Amino acid sequence: MEKKDLKKVYHNSFIGLIILPILIAVLPVVIPSSYILTVFIMVGIYALVCNGMTMLIGYAGQISLGHAAFYGIGAYSSAIISTTYGLSPWFGMIVGMIIAGIIAIIVGIPTFKLKGHYLALATLGFGIIVFTLFKEFRELTGGSNGFFGIPSINLFGFEFNSDLRYFYLVWVFVFIGIIFSRNIIHSRIGRALRSIEGSEIASDAVGVNIMKYKLQVFVLSAMFASLAGSLLAHYVSFINPDLFGAMTSIYFLIMVIIGGSKSIWGSVIGAATYVLLGELLKHFMPILLPNKGGEFEIVFFGILLVVTLIYMPNGLSPQLEKIFSKFQKKKVTIEAPLQINKKQIASGGENQ
């Protein structure tokens, strides 16, 4: 990527950091609906998971099909610590992230020695193992019956017990996550990750520690997923293993691909596209195809994934950036007649 392109990406992502908080801040005022707030809370939670996966897949070139396991580890860690042991949910969230990070290191060291599709299969196998453990450790997790009565989060006595409060809490985490990821991407680590994604052989030849950077970004993405899982647990107050199965990992991957794995904003765009289309399907499918099950959602997103890979392999994010760039060009074109042509300037500095 040329230096000019990097500056353009940095500039656009900075503009997004200004526009998106404004949109999020005014959304509950413009549309004061609990349903809409719930939808966007789920968008924010999924965006957190996809944020970490975007760095792993888009910038380091590593595909994971096991991130639902880290999502579940965060949810159960926070739920058990706050409900069973009566400790602060914040402590549970931190412990969940630490556990997810340690497990990511244990899983990542042997897994990253694999290449290509074997890496995806290994992470898929890890996800299935964790899913089974969630079901079998009934005394701790409640098994298939689920874990009930998870308390809401409070901060210095201020309880996040309404949709509006939780909406702002989740999106504060999303913004912090985006800023954090943006800084990593534009740092020396980000450049190393891009070089690994481009060519591992070339990166190794110039002295990039491939295993170290792969492991670091994998741990970071696992911690993002764990944090999102904790936020989900304290929002819905009930969790069960089915929320963290293999299909959830595949849905996360679909969100990243649809949104665009080469942009930090792809996580938000992909999560929003997935959640909003899912809600539309729930509304219209019973009307269009009555007496049919919810499996059509899987079929629809499968088709959408194939279409995206064929016609927009870089996802929706670059398309939106093109639209935004055209808008900027139009603005420049309007201002262009005010510029003075150098040929019209005389050698003595006076206009001809």
mmCIF file of C-alpha atoms in Angstrom:
data_model
loop_
_atom_site.group_PDB
_atom_site.id
_atom_site.type_symbol
_atom_site.label_atom_id
_atom_site.label_comp_id
_atom_site.label_asym_id
_atom_site.label_seq_id
_atom_site.Cartn_x
_atom_site.Cartn_y
_atom_site.Cartn_z
ATOM 1 C CA MET A 1 0.000 0.000 0.000
ATOM 2 C CA GLU A 2 1.406 3.425 -0.981
ATOM 3 C CA LYS A 3 2.057 6.144 1.576
ATOM 4 C CA LYS A 4 -0.637 8.300 -0.034
ATOM 5 C CA ASP A 5 -3.215 5.500 0.367
ATOM 6 C CA LEU A 6 -2.243 4.977 4.006
ATOM 7 C CA LYS A 7 -2.800 8.669 4.694
ATOM 8 C CA LYS A 8 -6.182 8.475 2.992
ATOM 9 C CA VAL A 9 -7.243 5.485 5.119
ATOM 10 C CA TYR A 10 -6.014 7.210 8.288
ATOM 11 C CA HIS A 11 -7.868 10.416 7.387
ATOM 12 C CA ASN A 12 -11.138 8.588 6.582
ATOM 13 C CA SER A 13 -10.997 6.528 9.787
ATOM 14 C CA PHE A 14 -10.471 9.776 11.745
ATOM 15 C CA ILE A 15 -13.579 11.312 10.166
ATOM 16 C CA GLY A 16 -15.514 8.183 11.127
ATOM 17 C CA LEU A 17 -14.468 8.651 14.749
ATOM 18 C CA ILE A 18 -16.228 12.029 14.675
ATOM 19 C CA ILE A 19 -19.334 11.101 12.699
ATOM 20 C CA LEU A 20 -20.243 7.784 14.340
ATOM 21 C CA PRO A 21 -20.314 9.034 17.979
ATOM 22 C CA ILE A 22 -22.622 11.847 16.886
ATOM 23 C CA LEU A 23 -24.966 9.381 15.158
ATOM 24 C CA ILE A 24 -24.947 7.071 18.185
ATOM 25 C CA ALA A 25 -25.543 9.973 20.578
ATOM 26 C CA VAL A 26 -28.608 11.275 18.701
ATOM 27 C CA LEU A 27 -30.122 7.879 17.778
ATOM 28 C CA PRO A 28 -32.096 7.394 21.041
ATOM 29 C CA VAL A 29 -33.346 10.990 20.763
ATOM 30 C CA VAL A 30 -34.499 10.637 17.140
ATOM 31 C CA ILE A 31 -35.887 7.094 17.563
ATOM 32 C CA PRO A 32 -36.863 6.578 21.225
ATOM 33 C CA SER A 33 -37.682 2.876 20.827
ATOM 34 C CA SER A 34 -36.534 0.058 23.147
ATOM 35 C CA TYR A 35 -36.597 -2.336 20.185
ATOM 36 C CA ILE A 36 -34.212 -0.159 18.146
ATOM 37 C CA LEU A 37 -31.927 0.250 21.173
ATOM 38 C CA THR A 38 -31.860 -3.542 21.660
ATOM 39 C CA VAL A 39 -30.955 -4.036 17.995
ATOM 40 C CA PHE A 40 -28.095 -1.557 18.198
ATOM 41 C CA ILE A 41 -26.858 -3.007 21.499
ATOM 42 C CA MET A 42 -26.458 -6.340 19.689
ATOM 43 C CA VAL A 43 -24.754 -4.524 16.775
ATOM 44 C CA GLY A 44 -22.281 -3.035 19.249
ATOM 45 C CA ILE A 45 -21.591 -6.389 20.972
ATOM 46 C CA TYR A 46 -21.001 -8.151 17.641
ATOM 47 C CA ALA A 47 -18.893 -5.208 16.404
ATOM 48 C CA LEU A 48 -16.556 -5.710 19.379
ATOM 49 C CA VAL A 49 -15.990 -9.361 18.426
ATOM 50 C CA CYS A 50 -15.546 -8.474 14.739
ATOM 51 C CA ASN A 51 -13.142 -5.668 15.616
ATOM 52 C CA GLY A 52 -10.649 -8.191 16.999
ATOM 53 C CA MET A 53 -11.330 -10.649 14.177
ATOM 54 C CA THR A 54 -10.764 -7.931 11.571
ATOM 55 C CA MET A 55 -7.228 -7.414 12.854
ATOM 56 C CA LEU A 56 -6.663 -11.174 12.912
ATOM 57 C CA ILE A 57 -8.153 -11.969 9.485
ATOM 58 C CA GLY A 58 -7.748 -8.751 7.519
ATOM 59 C CA TYR A 59 -4.369 -7.556 8.758
ATOM 60 C CA ALA A 60 -2.604 -10.778 9.838
ATOM 61 C CA GLY A 61 -4.289 -13.052 7.255
ATOM 62 C CA GLN A 62 -5.275 -15.726 9.827
ATOM 63 C CA ILE A 63 -8.757 -17.290 9.675
ATOM 64 C CA SER A 64 -10.413 -18.362 12.928
ATOM 65 C CA LEU A 65 -13.586 -20.425 13.224
ATOM 66 C CA GLY A 66 -13.409 -20.672 17.010
ATOM 67 C CA HIS A 67 -14.047 -17.176 18.325
ATOM 68 C CA ALA A 68 -17.457 -18.117 19.702
ATOM 69 C CA ALA A 69 -15.494 -20.119 22.300
ATOM 70 C CA PHE A 70 -13.750 -16.948 23.568
ATOM 71 C CA TYR A 71 -17.104 -15.144 23.398
ATOM 72 C CA GLY A 72 -18.540 -17.881 25.644
ATOM 73 C CA ILE A 73 -15.533 -17.905 27.994
ATOM 74 C CA GLY A 74 -16.068 -14.197 28.647
ATOM 75 C CA ALA A 75 -19.812 -14.657 29.165
ATOM 76 C CA TYR A 76 -19.514 -17.610 31.566
ATOM 77 C CA SER A 77 -16.519 -16.169 33.476
ATOM 78 C CA SER A 78 -18.322 -12.933 34.153
ATOM 79 C CA ALA A 79 -21.617 -14.706 34.946
ATOM 80 C CA ILE A 80 -20.070 -17.191 37.401
ATOM 81 C CA ILE A 81 -17.922 -14.606 39.211
ATOM 82 C CA SER A 82 -20.735 -12.063 39.590
ATOM 83 C CA THR A 83 -23.633 -14.489 40.264
ATOM 84 C CA THR A 84 -22.132 -17.547 42.013
ATOM 85 C CA TYR A 85 -19.437 -15.701 43.971
ATOM 86 C CA GLY A 86 -21.164 -12.318 44.276
ATOM 87 C CA LEU A 87 -18.165 -10.307 43.070
ATOM 88 C CA SER A 88 -18.239 -7.211 40.847
ATOM 89 C CA PRO A 89 -19.198 -7.781 37.191
ATOM 90 C CA TRP A 90 -16.243 -5.537 36.215
ATOM 91 C CA PHE A 91 -13.912 -7.964 37.995
ATOM 92 C CA GLY A 92 -15.627 -10.831 36.165
ATOM 93 C CA MET A 93 -15.110 -9.094 32.824
ATOM 94 C CA ILE A 94 -11.405 -8.577 33.501
ATOM 95 C CA VAL A 95 -10.955 -12.178 34.676
ATOM 96 C CA GLY A 96 -12.785 -13.404 31.562
ATOM 97 C CA MET A 97 -10.442 -11.425 29.304
ATOM 98 C CA ILE A 98 -7.374 -12.759 31.138
ATOM 99 C CA ILE A 99 -8.623 -16.370 30.894
ATOM 100 C CA ALA A 100 -9.424 -15.901 27.191
ATOM 101 C CA GLY A 101 -5.954 -14.422 26.616
ATOM 102 C CA ILE A 102 -4.197 -17.306 28.394
ATOM 103 C CA ILE A 103 -6.235 -19.924 26.514
ATOM 104 C CA ALA A 104 -5.502 -18.082 23.240
ATOM 105 C CA ILE A 105 -1.771 -18.399 23.954
ATOM 106 C CA ILE A 106 -2.124 -22.118 24.761
ATOM 107 C CA VAL A 107 -4.177 -22.731 21.620
ATOM 108 C CA GLY A 108 -2.253 -20.335 19.399
ATOM 109 C CA ILE A 109 1.286 -21.697 19.898
ATOM 110 C CA PRO A 110 0.608 -25.085 18.263
ATOM 111 C CA THR A 111 -2.157 -23.800 15.962
ATOM 112 C CA PHE A 112 -0.110 -21.112 14.220
ATOM 113 C CA LYS A 113 2.379 -23.714 13.103
ATOM 114 C CA LEU A 114 -0.398 -24.880 10.777
ATOM 115 C CA LYS A 115 -1.089 -23.087 7.501
ATOM 116 C CA GLY A 116 -4.013 -22.517 5.168
ATOM 117 C CA HIS A 117 -7.264 -24.371 5.798
ATOM 118 C CA TYR A 118 -5.741 -26.480 8.593
ATOM 119 C CA LEU A 119 -5.594 -23.411 10.827
ATOM 120 C CA ALA A 120 -9.327 -22.757 10.338
ATOM 121 C CA LEU A 121 -10.112 -26.420 11.049
ATOM 122 C CA ALA A 122 -7.978 -26.405 14.204
ATOM 123 C CA THR A 123 -9.785 -23.350 15.607
ATOM 124 C CA LEU A 124 -13.127 -24.918 14.646
ATOM 125 C CA GLY A 125 -12.156 -28.019 16.644
ATOM 126 C CA PHE A 126 -11.171 -25.852 19.613
ATOM 127 C CA GLY A 127 -14.562 -24.133 19.482
ATOM 128 C CA ILE A 128 -16.400 -27.459 19.496
ATOM 129 C CA ILE A 129 -14.385 -28.665 22.515
ATOM 130 C CA VAL A 130 -15.210 -25.524 24.526
ATOM 131 C CA PHE A 131 -18.879 -25.754 23.496
ATOM 132 C CA THR A 132 -18.975 -29.339 24.823
ATOM 133 C CA LEU A 133 -17.324 -28.268 28.092
ATOM 134 C CA PHE A 134 -19.982 -25.583 28.560
ATOM 135 C CA LYS A 135 -22.611 -28.332 28.307
ATOM 136 C CA GLU A 136 -20.879 -30.948 30.442
ATOM 137 C CA PHE A 137 -19.775 -28.816 33.418
ATOM 138 C CA ARG A 138 -23.366 -28.535 34.641
ATOM 139 C CA GLU A 139 -22.487 -27.651 38.259
ATOM 140 C CA LEU A 140 -20.593 -24.597 37.052
ATOM 141 C CA THR A 141 -22.352 -23.515 33.855
ATOM 142 C CA GLY A 142 -25.856 -24.929 34.306
ATOM 143 C CA GLY A 143 -25.346 -27.195 31.275
ATOM 144 C CA SER A 144 -27.976 -27.146 28.543
ATOM 145 C CA ASN A 145 -30.490 -25.571 30.949
ATOM 146 C CA GLY A 146 -28.430 -22.401 30.942
ATOM 147 C CA PHE A 147 -27.219 -19.911 33.534
ATOM 148 C CA PHE A 148 -29.931 -17.696 35.089
ATOM 149 C CA GLY A 149 -30.040 -14.525 37.152
ATOM 150 C CA ILE A 150 -26.910 -12.743 35.907
ATOM 151 C CA PRO A 151 -26.901 -9.261 37.533
ATOM 152 C CA SER A 152 -26.678 -6.013 35.605
ATOM 153 C CA ILE A 153 -23.516 -3.921 35.585
ATOM 154 C CA ASN A 154 -23.196 -0.942 37.911
ATOM 155 C CA LEU A 155 -20.497 1.708 38.190
ATOM 156 C CA PHE A 156 -20.158 3.634 41.500
ATOM 157 C CA GLY A 157 -23.823 2.967 42.251
ATOM 158 C CA PHE A 158 -25.030 3.887 38.749
ATOM 159 C CA GLU A 159 -26.740 0.770 37.439
ATOM 160 C CA PHE A 160 -26.920 0.009 33.716
ATOM 161 C CA ASN A 161 -30.332 -1.579 34.049
ATOM 162 C CA SER A 162 -32.180 -0.029 31.109
ATOM 163 C CA ASP A 163 -31.798 -0.365 27.343
ATOM 164 C CA LEU A 164 -30.805 3.300 26.994
ATOM 165 C CA ARG A 165 -28.044 3.092 29.614
ATOM 166 C CA TYR A 166 -26.726 -0.194 28.271
ATOM 167 C CA PHE A 167 -26.796 1.144 24.717
ATOM 168 C CA TYR A 168 -24.385 3.942 25.629
ATOM 169 C CA LEU A 169 -22.212 1.600 27.748
ATOM 170 C CA VAL A 170 -21.770 -0.886 24.887
ATOM 171 C CA TRP A 171 -20.972 1.801 22.328
ATOM 172 C CA VAL A 172 -18.408 3.417 24.631
ATOM 173 C CA PHE A 173 -16.606 0.065 24.600
ATOM 174 C CA VAL A 174 -16.964 -0.102 20.795
ATOM 175 C CA PHE A 175 -15.395 3.354 20.330
ATOM 176 C CA ILE A 176 -12.548 2.557 22.722
ATOM 177 C CA GLY A 177 -11.991 -0.704 20.843
ATOM 178 C CA ILE A 178 -11.934 1.053 17.447
ATOM 179 C CA ILE A 179 -9.502 3.737 18.658
ATOM 180 C CA PHE A 180 -7.280 1.051 20.193
ATOM 181 C CA SER A 181 -7.328 -1.059 16.995
ATOM 182 C CA ARG A 182 -6.781 1.994 14.801
ATOM 183 C CA ASN A 183 -3.662 2.931 16.758
ATOM 184 C CA ILE A 184 -2.316 -0.624 16.527
ATOM 185 C CA ILE A 185 -2.957 -0.805 12.774
ATOM 186 C CA HIS A 186 -1.054 2.439 12.176
ATOM 187 C CA SER A 187 1.826 1.430 14.427
ATOM 188 C CA ARG A 188 4.915 -0.703 13.842
ATOM 189 C CA ILE A 189 2.906 -3.770 14.895
ATOM 190 C CA GLY A 190 0.271 -2.991 12.267
ATOM 191 C CA ARG A 191 2.897 -2.726 9.550
ATOM 192 C CA ALA A 192 4.346 -6.066 10.664
ATOM 193 C CA LEU A 193 0.880 -7.655 10.531
ATOM 194 C CA ARG A 194 0.288 -6.301 7.007
ATOM 195 C CA SER A 195 3.623 -7.690 5.884
ATOM 196 C CA ILE A 196 2.659 -11.122 7.289
ATOM 197 C CA GLU A 197 -0.679 -10.938 5.476
ATOM 198 C CA GLY A 198 1.155 -10.026 2.251
ATOM 199 C CA SER A 199 3.834 -12.709 2.379
ATOM 200 C CA GLU A 200 5.039 -14.700 5.381
ATOM 201 C CA ILE A 201 8.193 -15.745 3.512
ATOM 202 C CA ALA A 202 9.132 -12.145 2.702
ATOM 203 C CA SER A 203 8.323 -11.014 6.277
ATOM 204 C CA ASP A 204 10.495 -13.756 7.706
ATOM 205 C CA ALA A 205 13.301 -12.807 5.333
ATOM 206 C CA VAL A 206 13.370 -9.203 6.601
ATOM 207 C CA GLY A 207 13.394 -10.289 10.241
ATOM 208 C CA VAL A 208 9.711 -10.022 11.276
ATOM 209 C CA ASN A 209 8.953 -12.403 14.162
ATOM 210 C CA ILE A 210 5.919 -14.035 12.525
ATOM 211 C CA MET A 211 4.883 -16.295 15.409
ATOM 212 C CA LYS A 212 5.109 -13.476 17.947
ATOM 213 C CA TYR A 213 2.882 -11.075 15.972
ATOM 214 C CA LYS A 214 0.374 -13.756 15.032
ATOM 215 C CA LEU A 215 0.073 -14.799 18.657
ATOM 216 C CA GLN A 216 -0.288 -11.219 19.868
ATOM 217 C CA VAL A 217 -3.121 -10.384 17.484
ATOM 218 C CA PHE A 218 -4.829 -13.729 18.226
ATOM 219 C CA VAL A 219 -4.723 -13.018 21.990
ATOM 220 C CA LEU A 220 -6.020 -9.492 21.398
ATOM 221 C CA SER A 221 -8.912 -10.739 19.259
ATOM 222 C CA ALA A 222 -9.764 -13.376 21.924
ATOM 223 C CA MET A 223 -9.890 -10.667 24.604
ATOM 224 C CA PHE A 224 -12.191 -8.534 22.437
ATOM 225 C CA ALA A 225 -14.505 -11.540 22.026
ATOM 226 C CA SER A 226 -14.420 -12.240 25.771
ATOM 227 C CA LEU A 227 -15.354 -8.634 26.585
ATOM 228 C CA ALA A 228 -18.270 -8.816 24.138
ATOM 229 C CA GLY A 229 -19.428 -12.089 25.727
ATOM 230 C CA SER A 230 -19.391 -10.507 29.204
ATOM 231 C CA LEU A 231 -21.442 -7.554 27.959
ATOM 232 C CA LEU A 232 -23.945 -9.960 26.406
ATOM 233 C CA ALA A 233 -24.276 -11.987 29.625
ATOM 234 C CA HIS A 234 -24.972 -8.934 31.790
ATOM 235 C CA TYR A 235 -27.441 -7.565 29.253
ATOM 236 C CA VAL A 236 -29.625 -10.625 28.636
ATOM 237 C CA SER A 237 -29.143 -12.032 32.240
ATOM 238 C CA PHE A 238 -29.402 -15.590 30.852
ATOM 239 C CA ILE A 239 -26.948 -17.596 28.765
ATOM 240 C CA ASN A 240 -26.734 -21.171 27.513
ATOM 241 C CA PRO A 241 -24.157 -23.106 25.425
ATOM 242 C CA ASP A 242 -26.187 -22.755 22.208
ATOM 243 C CA LEU A 243 -25.231 -19.059 22.084
ATOM 244 C CA PHE A 244 -21.572 -20.044 21.685
ATOM 245 C CA GLY A 245 -21.673 -22.903 19.172
ATOM 246 C CA ALA A 246 -19.843 -23.366 15.886
ATOM 247 C CA MET A 247 -22.573 -21.518 13.949
ATOM 248 C CA THR A 248 -21.922 -18.399 16.008
ATOM 249 C CA SER A 249 -18.251 -18.502 14.959
ATOM 250 C CA ILE A 250 -19.324 -18.822 11.318
ATOM 251 C CA TYR A 251 -21.712 -15.884 11.693
ATOM 252 C CA PHE A 252 -18.853 -13.787 13.113
ATOM 253 C CA LEU A 253 -16.761 -14.697 10.069
ATOM 254 C CA ILE A 254 -19.633 -13.745 7.750
ATOM 255 C CA MET A 255 -19.934 -10.345 9.473
ATOM 256 C CA VAL A 256 -16.205 -9.676 9.019
ATOM 257 C CA ILE A 257 -16.260 -10.652 5.324
ATOM 258 C CA ILE A 258 -19.441 -8.713 4.535
ATOM 259 C CA GLY A 259 -18.215 -5.609 6.388
ATOM 260 C CA GLY A 260 -14.711 -5.776 4.946
ATOM 261 C CA SER A 261 -11.724 -7.308 6.687
ATOM 262 C CA LYS A 262 -9.319 -4.631 5.423
ATOM 263 C CA SER A 263 -10.892 -1.780 7.369
ATOM 264 C CA ILE A 264 -11.459 -1.220 11.081
ATOM 265 C CA TRP A 265 -14.915 0.133 10.200
ATOM 266 C CA GLY A 266 -15.756 -3.160 8.525
ATOM 267 C CA SER A 267 -16.510 -4.613 11.962
ATOM 268 C CA VAL A 268 -19.284 -2.086 12.618
ATOM 269 C CA ILE A 269 -20.624 -2.231 9.044
ATOM 270 C CA GLY A 270 -20.639 -6.052 9.010
ATOM 271 C CA ALA A 271 -22.289 -6.356 12.438
ATOM 272 C CA ALA A 272 -24.935 -3.764 11.539
ATOM 273 C CA THR A 273 -25.653 -5.470 8.191
ATOM 274 C CA TYR A 274 -25.989 -8.887 9.816
ATOM 275 C CA VAL A 275 -28.236 -7.768 12.687
ATOM 276 C CA LEU A 276 -30.472 -5.478 10.615
ATOM 277 C CA LEU A 277 -30.923 -8.029 7.795
ATOM 278 C CA GLY A 278 -31.613 -10.703 10.414
ATOM 279 C CA GLU A 279 -34.360 -8.572 11.940
ATOM 280 C CA LEU A 280 -35.879 -7.921 8.503
ATOM 281 C CA LEU A 281 -35.857 -11.657 7.768
ATOM 282 C CA LYS A 282 -37.616 -12.433 11.070
ATOM 283 C CA HIS A 283 -40.295 -9.930 10.118
ATOM 284 C CA PHE A 284 -40.852 -10.770 6.450
ATOM 285 C CA MET A 285 -40.069 -14.496 6.150
ATOM 286 C CA PRO A 286 -43.203 -15.651 8.079
ATOM 287 C CA ILE A 287 -45.260 -13.486 5.681
ATOM 288 C CA LEU A 288 -43.528 -14.689 2.489
ATOM 289 C CA LEU A 289 -43.076 -18.329 3.531
ATOM 290 C CA PRO A 290 -45.560 -19.241 6.283
ATOM 291 C CA ASN A 291 -45.193 -22.558 8.177
ATOM 292 C CA LYS A 292 -41.416 -22.597 7.528
ATOM 293 C CA GLY A 293 -38.682 -22.753 10.148
ATOM 294 C CA GLY A 294 -35.872 -20.273 10.898
ATOM 295 C CA GLU A 295 -33.346 -22.204 8.783
ATOM 296 C CA PHE A 296 -33.939 -19.741 5.943
ATOM 297 C CA GLU A 297 -31.800 -17.247 7.838
ATOM 298 C CA ILE A 298 -28.800 -19.581 7.448
ATOM 299 C CA VAL A 299 -29.555 -20.048 3.740
ATOM 300 C CA PHE A 300 -29.906 -16.301 3.174
ATOM 301 C CA PHE A 301 -26.614 -15.411 4.859
ATOM 302 C CA GLY A 302 -24.876 -18.264 3.056
ATOM 303 C CA ILE A 303 -26.007 -16.846 -0.295
ATOM 304 C CA LEU A 304 -25.066 -13.332 0.817
ATOM 305 C CA LEU A 305 -21.569 -14.562 1.742
ATOM 306 C CA VAL A 306 -21.062 -16.176 -1.676
ATOM 307 C CA VAL A 307 -22.330 -13.073 -3.512
ATOM 308 C CA THR A 308 -20.073 -10.828 -1.410
ATOM 309 C CA LEU A 309 -17.005 -12.976 -2.101
ATOM 310 C CA ILE A 310 -17.704 -12.931 -5.860
ATOM 311 C CA TYR A 311 -18.691 -9.301 -6.436
ATOM 312 C CA MET A 312 -17.230 -7.476 -3.399
ATOM 313 C CA PRO A 313 -14.312 -9.571 -2.100
ATOM 314 C CA ASN A 314 -13.191 -6.677 0.100
ATOM 315 C CA GLY A 315 -16.652 -6.242 1.633
ATOM 316 C CA LEU A 316 -18.978 -3.254 1.953
ATOM 317 C CA SER A 317 -16.489 -0.956 3.623
ATOM 318 C CA PRO A 318 -14.498 -0.033 0.443
ATOM 319 C CA GLN A 319 -17.770 0.585 -1.437
ATOM 320 C CA LEU A 320 -18.918 3.045 1.234
ATOM 321 C CA GLU A 321 -15.491 4.700 1.171
ATOM 322 C CA LYS A 322 -15.838 5.161 -2.626
ATOM 323 C CA ILE A 323 -19.219 6.849 -2.161
ATOM 324 C CA PHE A 324 -17.741 9.080 0.527
ATOM 325 C CA SER A 325 -14.744 9.916 -1.724
ATOM 326 C CA LYS A 326 -17.068 10.909 -4.614
ATOM 327 C CA PHE A 327 -18.871 13.253 -2.245
ATOM 328 C CA GLN A 328 -15.531 14.819 -1.282
ATOM 329 C CA LYS A 329 -14.483 15.166 -4.969
ATOM 330 C CA LYS A 330 -17.696 17.019 -5.789
ATOM 331 C CA LYS A 331 -16.967 19.442 -2.993
ATOM 332 C CA VAL A 332 -13.437 20.038 -4.312
ATOM 333 C CA THR A 333 -14.771 20.548 -7.864
ATOM 334 C CA ILE A 334 -17.079 23.313 -6.668
ATOM 335 C CA GLU A 335 -14.210 25.071 -4.911
ATOM 336 C CA ALA A 336 -11.757 24.615 -7.868
ATOM 337 C CA PRO A 337 -12.584 27.878 -9.867
ATOM 338 C CA LEU A 338 -11.253 29.921 -6.935
ATOM 339 C CA GLN A 339 -7.716 28.603 -7.549
ATOM 340 C CA ILE A 340 -5.298 30.777 -9.599
ATOM 341 C CA ASN A 341 -3.557 29.252 -12.590
ATOM 342 C CA LYS A 342 0.230 29.511 -12.314
ATOM 343 C CA LYS A 343 0.484 30.458 -16.024
ATOM 344 C CA GLN A 344 -1.545 33.571 -15.325
ATOM 345 C CA ILE A 345 1.059 34.813 -12.846
ATOM 346 C CA ALA A 346 3.730 37.098 -14.352
ATOM 347 C CA SER A 347 7.385 36.554 -13.615
ATOM 348 C CA GLY A 348 7.470 39.711 -11.513
ATOM 349 C CA GLY A 349 4.695 38.377 -9.291
ATOM 350 C CA GLU A 350 1.849 40.433 -10.895
ATOM 351 C CA ASN A 351 -1.144 38.854 -12.625
ATOM 352 C CA GLN A 352 -1.237 39.107 -16.400
#
